[in-house]
Amino acid sequence: MEFITHTQRGTDPVSAEVGLFRHYDRQDWDQLVAITESNFVDNPAFQSRYNNRWIYSREESLRYYLQWHHRVVETCPDLFLSWVDGEKLVGFYSIMRQPDPENSYPKYKVALAAIDPDYRALKGQNMMQAWLFHNTPDREWTTVNSPQLTNTPGLKNNIRSGKNFVAIEV
């Protein structure tokens, strides 16, 4: 499902209910890999062709998700959030900034987001996105959210946060 929403930089500061939201730091990498493995690669409740072992090996699946991280870190580091509680990385949220030839402002394509299961009750996914939207260098952009139909939490988050539904592909 695709949600496309015109967005402007937030004016109200956003903070984590527990811990701290901040920009990604290289020291987060090992914990980022671990949370990626547990939320995407090795999570039987997460349905994706990229973790379907009939199609992709575990190593190929991990490489796919880590490539998203590399792309964001290398091209849009200001749009990669780490949620930390003490020394522990408990969540992340990443966005790819893409030029939009039809507009004077860019597109923000939501890349990946995950939260440690012990922190999910805090509803941090929308808060992480709001923090990034408050701390972006751009004044306005088009947000593109494209959760898979099997990603029920992602679909619910987009609906709860008032994103504009525009298309569905099956």
mmCIF file of C-alpha atoms in Angstrom:
data_model
loop_
_atom_site.group_PDB
_atom_site.id
_atom_site.type_symbol
_atom_site.label_atom_id
_atom_site.label_comp_id
_atom_site.label_asym_id
_atom_site.label_seq_id
_atom_site.Cartn_x
_atom_site.Cartn_y
_atom_site.Cartn_z
ATOM 1 C CA MET A 1 0.000 0.000 0.000
ATOM 2 C CA GLU A 2 1.299 3.449 -0.769
ATOM 3 C CA PHE A 3 0.675 6.564 1.277
ATOM 4 C CA ILE A 4 1.855 9.922 -0.118
ATOM 5 C CA THR A 5 1.604 13.000 2.071
ATOM 6 C CA HIS A 6 2.850 16.565 1.689
ATOM 7 C CA THR A 7 4.746 17.316 4.891
ATOM 8 C CA GLN A 8 6.307 20.373 6.502
ATOM 9 C CA ARG A 9 9.004 20.491 9.144
ATOM 10 C CA GLY A 10 7.553 20.156 12.618
ATOM 11 C CA THR A 11 7.709 23.112 14.970
ATOM 12 C CA ASP A 12 7.249 21.301 18.271
ATOM 13 C CA PRO A 13 10.254 19.404 19.639
ATOM 14 C CA VAL A 14 9.804 15.645 19.966
ATOM 15 C CA SER A 15 11.541 13.404 22.483
ATOM 16 C CA ALA A 16 11.495 9.766 23.466
ATOM 17 C CA GLU A 17 9.316 8.749 26.391
ATOM 18 C CA VAL A 18 12.208 6.561 27.548
ATOM 19 C CA GLY A 19 15.805 7.009 26.472
ATOM 20 C CA LEU A 20 16.926 9.394 23.742
ATOM 21 C CA PHE A 21 16.314 9.981 20.038
ATOM 22 C CA ARG A 22 19.436 11.076 18.174
ATOM 23 C CA HIS A 23 21.100 10.822 14.792
ATOM 24 C CA TYR A 24 22.769 7.519 13.894
ATOM 25 C CA ASP A 25 26.382 7.139 15.016
ATOM 26 C CA ARG A 26 28.908 4.635 13.598
ATOM 27 C CA GLN A 27 29.205 3.099 17.061
ATOM 28 C CA ASP A 28 25.568 1.940 16.665
ATOM 29 C CA TRP A 29 26.404 -0.436 13.786
ATOM 30 C CA ASP A 30 26.731 -3.750 15.653
ATOM 31 C CA GLN A 31 23.519 -3.154 17.587
ATOM 32 C CA LEU A 32 21.799 -1.942 14.398
ATOM 33 C CA VAL A 33 22.717 -5.240 12.716
ATOM 34 C CA ALA A 34 21.372 -7.190 15.707
ATOM 35 C CA ILE A 35 18.025 -5.353 15.812
ATOM 36 C CA THR A 36 17.731 -5.726 12.019
ATOM 37 C CA GLU A 37 18.290 -9.462 12.293
ATOM 38 C CA SER A 38 15.750 -9.877 15.084
ATOM 39 C CA ASN A 39 13.063 -7.671 13.507
ATOM 40 C CA PHE A 40 13.411 -8.556 9.826
ATOM 41 C CA VAL A 41 15.767 -11.418 8.967
ATOM 42 C CA ASP A 42 14.992 -13.919 11.758
ATOM 43 C CA ASN A 43 11.465 -12.802 12.693
ATOM 44 C CA PRO A 44 8.907 -15.463 11.675
ATOM 45 C CA ALA A 45 6.071 -12.993 12.329
ATOM 46 C CA PHE A 46 7.463 -10.564 9.718
ATOM 47 C CA GLN A 47 6.246 -11.557 6.260
ATOM 48 C CA SER A 48 8.415 -10.443 3.334
ATOM 49 C CA ARG A 49 9.773 -11.966 0.174
ATOM 50 C CA TYR A 50 13.218 -10.964 1.448
ATOM 51 C CA ASN A 51 12.974 -13.276 4.441
ATOM 52 C CA ASN A 52 11.304 -16.082 2.505
ATOM 53 C CA ARG A 53 13.907 -18.871 2.657
ATOM 54 C CA TRP A 54 12.477 -20.493 -0.506
ATOM 55 C CA ILE A 55 13.730 -17.424 -2.387
ATOM 56 C CA TYR A 56 16.545 -15.852 -0.349
ATOM 57 C CA SER A 57 19.106 -17.347 1.995
ATOM 58 C CA ARG A 58 19.506 -15.821 5.436
ATOM 59 C CA GLU A 59 22.744 -14.165 4.275
ATOM 60 C CA GLU A 60 21.033 -12.651 1.214
ATOM 61 C CA SER A 61 18.188 -11.388 3.370
ATOM 62 C CA LEU A 62 20.564 -9.751 5.833
ATOM 63 C CA ARG A 63 22.588 -8.214 3.001
ATOM 64 C CA TYR A 64 19.381 -6.724 1.515
ATOM 65 C CA TYR A 65 18.344 -5.003 4.772
ATOM 66 C CA LEU A 66 21.858 -3.841 5.611
ATOM 67 C CA GLN A 67 22.169 -2.320 2.143
ATOM 68 C CA TRP A 68 19.219 -0.049 3.006
ATOM 69 C CA HIS A 69 21.126 1.086 6.100
ATOM 70 C CA HIS A 70 24.307 1.734 4.097
ATOM 71 C CA ARG A 71 22.416 3.747 1.475
ATOM 72 C CA VAL A 72 20.760 6.007 4.043
ATOM 73 C CA VAL A 73 23.928 6.443 6.124
ATOM 74 C CA GLU A 74 25.970 7.302 3.009
ATOM 75 C CA THR A 75 23.471 9.594 1.272
ATOM 76 C CA CYS A 76 21.125 10.993 3.968
ATOM 77 C CA PRO A 77 22.761 10.571 7.390
ATOM 78 C CA ASP A 78 20.610 13.377 8.809
ATOM 79 C CA LEU A 79 17.560 11.157 8.151
ATOM 80 C CA PHE A 80 18.714 8.123 10.141
ATOM 81 C CA LEU A 81 17.558 8.084 13.747
ATOM 82 C CA SER A 82 18.857 5.888 16.544
ATOM 83 C CA TRP A 83 16.725 5.414 19.647
ATOM 84 C CA VAL A 84 18.979 4.591 22.571
ATOM 85 C CA ASP A 85 18.288 3.811 26.199
ATOM 86 C CA GLY A 86 21.547 4.071 28.084
ATOM 87 C CA GLU A 87 24.064 2.132 25.993
ATOM 88 C CA LYS A 88 21.417 0.026 24.231
ATOM 89 C CA LEU A 89 20.041 0.715 20.747
ATOM 90 C CA VAL A 90 16.311 0.028 21.131
ATOM 91 C CA GLY A 91 15.054 1.304 17.787
ATOM 92 C CA PHE A 92 15.855 3.019 14.527
ATOM 93 C CA TYR A 93 14.072 4.849 11.733
ATOM 94 C CA SER A 94 15.565 5.692 8.340
ATOM 95 C CA ILE A 95 14.425 7.761 5.399
ATOM 96 C CA MET A 96 15.877 8.147 1.887
ATOM 97 C CA ARG A 97 15.842 11.700 0.534
ATOM 98 C CA GLN A 98 15.196 11.659 -3.224
ATOM 99 C CA PRO A 99 15.004 14.540 -5.677
ATOM 100 C CA ASP A 100 11.565 15.161 -7.149
ATOM 101 C CA PRO A 101 11.832 16.720 -10.630
ATOM 102 C CA GLU A 102 8.151 17.703 -10.540
ATOM 103 C CA ASN A 103 8.511 19.775 -7.353
ATOM 104 C CA SER A 104 10.942 22.174 -5.759
ATOM 105 C CA TYR A 105 11.005 20.005 -2.654
ATOM 106 C CA PRO A 106 12.309 16.415 -2.260
ATOM 107 C CA LYS A 107 10.580 13.098 -1.662
ATOM 108 C CA TYR A 108 11.214 11.299 1.600
ATOM 109 C CA LYS A 109 10.909 7.550 1.063
ATOM 110 C CA VAL A 110 10.613 5.769 4.382
ATOM 111 C CA ALA A 111 13.263 3.039 4.331
ATOM 112 C CA LEU A 112 13.280 0.838 7.445
ATOM 113 C CA ALA A 113 12.186 1.175 11.051
ATOM 114 C CA ALA A 114 12.260 -1.262 13.942
ATOM 115 C CA ILE A 115 11.860 -1.288 17.704
ATOM 116 C CA ASP A 116 13.091 -3.748 20.325
ATOM 117 C CA PRO A 117 10.069 -5.794 21.502
ATOM 118 C CA ASP A 118 10.510 -4.537 25.092
ATOM 119 C CA TYR A 119 9.921 -0.947 23.867
ATOM 120 C CA ARG A 120 7.060 -1.444 21.390
ATOM 121 C CA ALA A 121 4.352 -0.526 23.894
ATOM 122 C CA LEU A 122 5.745 3.024 23.904
ATOM 123 C CA LYS A 123 4.460 3.631 20.329
ATOM 124 C CA GLY A 124 7.861 4.953 19.317
ATOM 125 C CA GLN A 125 7.641 4.451 15.544
ATOM 126 C CA ASN A 126 5.494 7.534 14.872
ATOM 127 C CA MET A 127 7.491 9.483 17.464
ATOM 128 C CA MET A 128 10.768 8.594 15.720
ATOM 129 C CA GLN A 129 9.362 9.813 12.398
ATOM 130 C CA ALA A 130 8.137 13.022 14.063
ATOM 131 C CA TRP A 131 11.611 13.592 15.559
ATOM 132 C CA LEU A 132 13.221 13.210 12.129
ATOM 133 C CA PHE A 133 10.619 15.541 10.613
ATOM 134 C CA HIS A 134 11.394 18.136 13.288
ATOM 135 C CA ASN A 135 15.170 17.845 12.771
ATOM 136 C CA THR A 136 15.380 17.715 8.978
ATOM 137 C CA PRO A 137 17.174 20.479 7.055
ATOM 138 C CA ASP A 138 14.281 20.641 4.550
ATOM 139 C CA ARG A 139 11.296 22.914 5.186
ATOM 140 C CA GLU A 140 8.862 20.742 3.215
ATOM 141 C CA TRP A 141 8.778 17.498 1.254
ATOM 142 C CA THR A 142 6.559 14.690 0.052
ATOM 143 C CA THR A 143 6.550 11.681 2.394
ATOM 144 C CA VAL A 144 6.213 8.286 0.694
ATOM 145 C CA ASN A 145 5.320 5.353 2.953
ATOM 146 C CA SER A 146 4.963 1.955 1.231
ATOM 147 C CA PRO A 147 4.360 -0.823 3.762
ATOM 148 C CA GLN A 148 3.733 -4.304 2.420
ATOM 149 C CA LEU A 149 0.217 -5.658 2.852
ATOM 150 C CA THR A 150 1.607 -8.195 5.312
ATOM 151 C CA ASN A 151 3.089 -5.416 7.485
ATOM 152 C CA THR A 152 0.032 -4.826 9.662
ATOM 153 C CA PRO A 153 1.847 -2.628 12.235
ATOM 154 C CA GLY A 154 3.220 -0.433 9.410
ATOM 155 C CA LEU A 155 -0.220 -0.093 7.845
ATOM 156 C CA LYS A 156 -1.778 0.812 11.209
ATOM 157 C CA ASN A 157 0.924 3.428 11.870
ATOM 158 C CA ASN A 158 0.261 5.122 8.536
ATOM 159 C CA ILE A 159 -3.481 5.173 9.109
ATOM 160 C CA ARG A 160 -3.146 6.417 12.722
ATOM 161 C CA SER A 161 -0.818 9.230 11.685
ATOM 162 C CA GLY A 162 -3.190 10.477 8.972
ATOM 163 C CA LYS A 163 -1.141 9.597 5.885
ATOM 164 C CA ASN A 164 -2.920 9.935 2.529
ATOM 165 C CA PHE A 165 -3.603 6.535 0.989
ATOM 166 C CA VAL A 166 -3.134 6.669 -2.805
ATOM 167 C CA ALA A 167 -2.548 3.178 -4.213
ATOM 168 C CA ILE A 168 -2.399 -0.521 -3.609
ATOM 169 C CA GLU A 169 -0.515 -3.182 -5.570
ATOM 170 C CA VAL A 170 -0.995 -6.899 -5.220
#
